[in-house]
mmCIF file of C-alpha atoms in Angstrom:
data_model
loop_
_atom_site.group_PDB
_atom_site.id
_atom_site.type_symbol
_atom_site.label_atom_id
_atom_site.label_comp_id
_atom_site.label_asym_id
_atom_site.label_seq_id
_atom_site.Cartn_x
_atom_site.Cartn_y
_atom_site.Cartn_z
ATOM 1 C CA UNK A 42 -31.637 15.542 23.084
ATOM 2 C CA UNK A 43 -31.240 18.221 20.402
ATOM 3 C CA UNK A 44 -29.499 21.379 21.541
ATOM 4 C CA UNK A 45 -32.512 23.560 20.724
ATOM 5 C CA UNK A 46 -34.605 21.730 23.388
ATOM 6 C CA UNK A 47 -32.291 22.745 26.197
ATOM 7 C CA UNK A 48 -32.173 25.990 28.143
ATOM 8 C CA UNK A 49 -29.369 28.403 28.904
ATOM 9 C CA UNK A 50 -29.045 31.551 30.918
ATOM 10 C CA UNK A 51 -29.897 34.740 29.135
ATOM 11 C CA UNK A 52 -26.886 36.045 27.201
ATOM 12 C CA UNK A 53 -25.131 32.618 27.113
ATOM 13 C CA UNK A 54 -24.701 30.615 23.909
ATOM 14 C CA UNK A 55 -25.963 27.032 23.736
ATOM 15 C CA UNK A 56 -23.254 24.429 23.178
ATOM 16 C CA UNK A 57 -22.494 20.768 23.817
ATOM 17 C CA UNK A 58 -18.958 19.681 24.673
ATOM 18 C CA UNK A 59 -17.573 16.877 22.519
ATOM 19 C CA UNK A 60 -16.858 13.711 24.424
ATOM 20 C CA UNK A 61 -14.677 12.134 21.765
ATOM 21 C CA UNK A 62 -13.079 14.013 18.877
ATOM 22 C CA UNK A 63 -11.796 10.891 17.118
ATOM 23 C CA UNK A 64 -13.353 10.234 13.718
ATOM 24 C CA UNK A 65 -12.718 6.785 12.323
ATOM 25 C CA UNK A 66 -13.367 6.484 8.581
ATOM 26 C CA UNK A 67 -12.523 4.074 5.845
ATOM 27 C CA UNK A 68 -12.851 4.337 2.081
ATOM 28 C CA UNK A 69 -13.820 1.081 0.406
ATOM 29 C CA UNK A 70 -13.532 0.400 -3.312
ATOM 30 C CA UNK A 71 -15.327 -2.684 -4.560
ATOM 31 C CA UNK A 72 -15.997 -4.770 -7.630
ATOM 32 C CA UNK A 73 -19.003 -7.070 -7.605
ATOM 33 C CA UNK A 74 -18.988 -10.129 -9.863
ATOM 34 C CA UNK A 75 -22.665 -10.850 -10.533
ATOM 35 C CA UNK A 76 -21.893 -14.224 -12.094
ATOM 36 C CA UNK A 77 -20.044 -15.467 -8.991
ATOM 37 C CA UNK A 78 -22.031 -13.222 -6.619
ATOM 38 C CA UNK A 79 -18.793 -12.143 -4.987
ATOM 39 C CA UNK A 80 -17.473 -8.771 -3.838
ATOM 40 C CA UNK A 81 -13.763 -8.054 -4.197
ATOM 41 C CA UNK A 82 -12.634 -4.976 -2.319
ATOM 42 C CA UNK A 83 -9.814 -2.775 -1.188
ATOM 43 C CA UNK A 84 -10.021 -0.328 1.705
ATOM 44 C CA UNK A 85 -7.883 2.508 2.965
ATOM 45 C CA UNK A 86 -7.935 5.154 5.668
ATOM 46 C CA UNK A 87 -6.477 7.543 3.088
ATOM 47 C CA UNK A 88 -7.954 8.999 -0.068
ATOM 48 C CA UNK A 89 -8.648 6.573 -2.911
ATOM 49 C CA UNK A 90 -6.815 7.137 -6.163
ATOM 50 C CA UNK A 91 -6.618 5.750 -9.695
ATOM 51 C CA UNK A 92 -3.707 3.467 -8.793
ATOM 52 C CA UNK A 93 -5.899 1.811 -6.154
ATOM 53 C CA UNK A 94 -8.689 1.270 -8.706
ATOM 54 C CA UNK A 95 -6.313 -0.136 -11.325
ATOM 55 C CA UNK A 96 -4.631 -2.415 -8.775
ATOM 56 C CA UNK A 97 -7.955 -3.770 -7.536
ATOM 57 C CA UNK A 98 -9.275 -4.255 -11.052
ATOM 58 C CA UNK A 99 -6.105 -6.056 -12.183
ATOM 59 C CA UNK A 100 -6.330 -8.278 -9.113
ATOM 60 C CA UNK A 101 -10.003 -9.127 -9.674
ATOM 61 C CA UNK A 102 -10.219 -9.474 -13.451
ATOM 62 C CA UNK A 103 -10.397 -12.949 -14.906
ATOM 63 C CA UNK A 104 -9.521 -14.395 -18.249
ATOM 64 C CA UNK A 105 -12.780 -14.615 -20.158
ATOM 65 C CA UNK A 106 -13.616 -16.265 -23.428
ATOM 66 C CA UNK A 107 -16.325 -13.692 -24.085
ATOM 67 C CA UNK A 108 -16.213 -9.906 -23.831
ATOM 68 C CA UNK A 109 -17.046 -8.468 -20.418
ATOM 69 C CA UNK A 110 -18.877 -5.208 -19.749
ATOM 70 C CA UNK A 111 -18.066 -3.419 -16.501
ATOM 71 C CA UNK A 112 -20.579 -0.825 -15.296
ATOM 72 C CA UNK A 113 -18.977 2.084 -13.447
ATOM 73 C CA UNK A 114 -19.988 5.533 -12.326
ATOM 74 C CA UNK A 115 -18.189 8.771 -13.121
ATOM 75 C CA UNK A 116 -16.093 8.929 -9.966
ATOM 76 C CA UNK A 117 -12.851 10.771 -10.754
ATOM 77 C CA UNK A 118 -10.659 7.676 -10.329
ATOM 78 C CA UNK A 119 -12.727 5.934 -13.039
ATOM 79 C CA UNK A 120 -12.200 8.777 -15.519
ATOM 80 C CA UNK A 121 -8.625 9.907 -14.805
ATOM 81 C CA UNK A 122 -5.932 10.027 -17.492
ATOM 82 C CA UNK A 123 -4.071 7.037 -16.059
ATOM 83 C CA UNK A 124 -7.286 4.983 -15.929
ATOM 84 C CA UNK A 125 -8.188 5.919 -19.518
ATOM 85 C CA UNK A 126 -4.791 4.648 -20.673
ATOM 86 C CA UNK A 127 -5.264 1.418 -18.733
ATOM 87 C CA UNK A 128 -8.786 0.999 -20.181
ATOM 88 C CA UNK A 129 -7.275 0.806 -23.681
ATOM 89 C CA UNK A 130 -5.174 -2.135 -22.511
ATOM 90 C CA UNK A 131 -8.200 -3.803 -20.894
ATOM 91 C CA UNK A 132 -10.279 -3.341 -24.061
ATOM 92 C CA UNK A 133 -7.675 -5.372 -25.971
ATOM 93 C CA UNK A 134 -8.352 -8.130 -23.411
ATOM 94 C CA UNK A 135 -12.106 -7.987 -24.069
ATOM 95 C CA UNK A 136 -13.056 -5.891 -21.045
ATOM 96 C CA UNK A 137 -15.248 -2.897 -21.843
ATOM 97 C CA UNK A 138 -16.616 -0.147 -19.604
ATOM 98 C CA UNK A 139 -20.048 1.400 -19.515
ATOM 99 C CA UNK A 140 -20.268 4.702 -17.635
ATOM 100 C CA UNK A 141 -23.675 5.301 -16.115
ATOM 101 C CA UNK A 142 -25.063 8.834 -16.464
ATOM 102 C CA UNK A 143 -24.077 11.367 -13.796
ATOM 103 C CA UNK A 144 -26.296 11.574 -10.705
ATOM 104 C CA UNK A 145 -27.826 8.145 -11.355
ATOM 105 C CA UNK A 146 -26.790 5.942 -8.424
ATOM 106 C CA UNK A 147 -29.991 3.917 -8.849
ATOM 107 C CA UNK A 148 -28.499 2.559 -12.102
ATOM 108 C CA UNK A 149 -25.341 1.389 -10.362
ATOM 109 C CA UNK A 150 -26.226 -2.052 -9.030
ATOM 110 C CA UNK A 151 -23.294 -2.140 -6.604
ATOM 111 C CA UNK A 152 -25.056 0.578 -4.587
ATOM 112 C CA UNK A 153 -27.510 -2.132 -3.470
ATOM 113 C CA UNK A 154 -24.565 -4.260 -2.350
ATOM 114 C CA UNK A 155 -23.136 -1.353 -0.312
ATOM 115 C CA UNK A 156 -26.550 -0.854 1.306
ATOM 116 C CA UNK A 157 -26.765 -4.529 2.327
ATOM 117 C CA UNK A 158 -23.191 -4.425 3.640
ATOM 118 C CA UNK A 159 -23.671 -1.229 5.670
ATOM 119 C CA UNK A 160 -27.079 -1.931 7.159
ATOM 120 C CA UNK A 161 -27.271 -5.725 7.454
ATOM 121 C CA UNK A 162 -23.770 -7.224 7.425
ATOM 122 C CA UNK A 163 -22.131 -4.632 9.690
ATOM 123 C CA UNK A 164 -24.872 -2.793 11.584
ATOM 124 C CA UNK A 165 -22.545 -1.214 14.176
ATOM 125 C CA UNK A 166 -21.930 2.346 12.984
ATOM 126 C CA UNK A 167 -19.311 3.786 15.390
ATOM 127 C CA UNK A 168 -15.824 2.474 15.972
ATOM 128 C CA UNK A 169 -13.189 3.518 18.480
ATOM 129 C CA UNK A 170 -10.197 2.856 16.257
ATOM 130 C CA UNK A 171 -9.372 2.121 12.601
ATOM 131 C CA UNK A 172 -8.489 -1.516 13.288
ATOM 132 C CA UNK A 173 -11.992 -2.240 14.622
ATOM 133 C CA UNK A 174 -13.525 -0.641 11.546
ATOM 134 C CA UNK A 175 -11.274 -2.590 9.164
ATOM 135 C CA UNK A 176 -12.140 -5.831 10.963
ATOM 136 C CA UNK A 177 -15.878 -5.032 10.740
ATOM 137 C CA UNK A 178 -15.553 -4.339 6.995
ATOM 138 C CA UNK A 179 -13.692 -7.605 6.453
ATOM 139 C CA UNK A 180 -16.224 -9.603 8.489
ATOM 140 C CA UNK A 181 -19.148 -7.862 6.765
ATOM 141 C CA UNK A 182 -17.834 -8.631 3.285
ATOM 142 C CA UNK A 183 -17.124 -12.226 4.303
ATOM 143 C CA UNK A 184 -20.774 -12.509 5.460
ATOM 144 C CA UNK A 185 -21.942 -10.940 2.228
ATOM 145 C CA UNK A 186 -19.850 -13.270 0.065
ATOM 146 C CA UNK A 187 -20.870 -16.350 2.058
ATOM 147 C CA UNK A 188 -24.524 -15.217 2.192
ATOM 148 C CA UNK A 189 -24.759 -16.088 5.874
#
């Protein structure tokens, strides 16, 4: 029940005591291969950084006979100095990047994948500890990749 639908004695401030002050979060960085229909990901309880993006991309990239275009948004780890340097190396390998315009998540097709993952592959939204959340992410992505 919302706090504004309750009553309090005159002169007292409305408040609700917290039952649990533990916030369990995870940051997930993903690359979706539309040819293979497969999501490769990395997750952390900490802040994501350019090194995480570069490591995931190096892990997921494949040797291709034709040039590859990777669509990315303008998140700071995609546009940092260290990433720009690495992009020059990737371009020599035939991997090119297309930055979608700012404030255009509807153009970023991986947003649909995140929606399916969050709302269909792992519908539970609250977790008691980080390990449960990490396990749910792993199971959700496995479901997504196996299309079960």
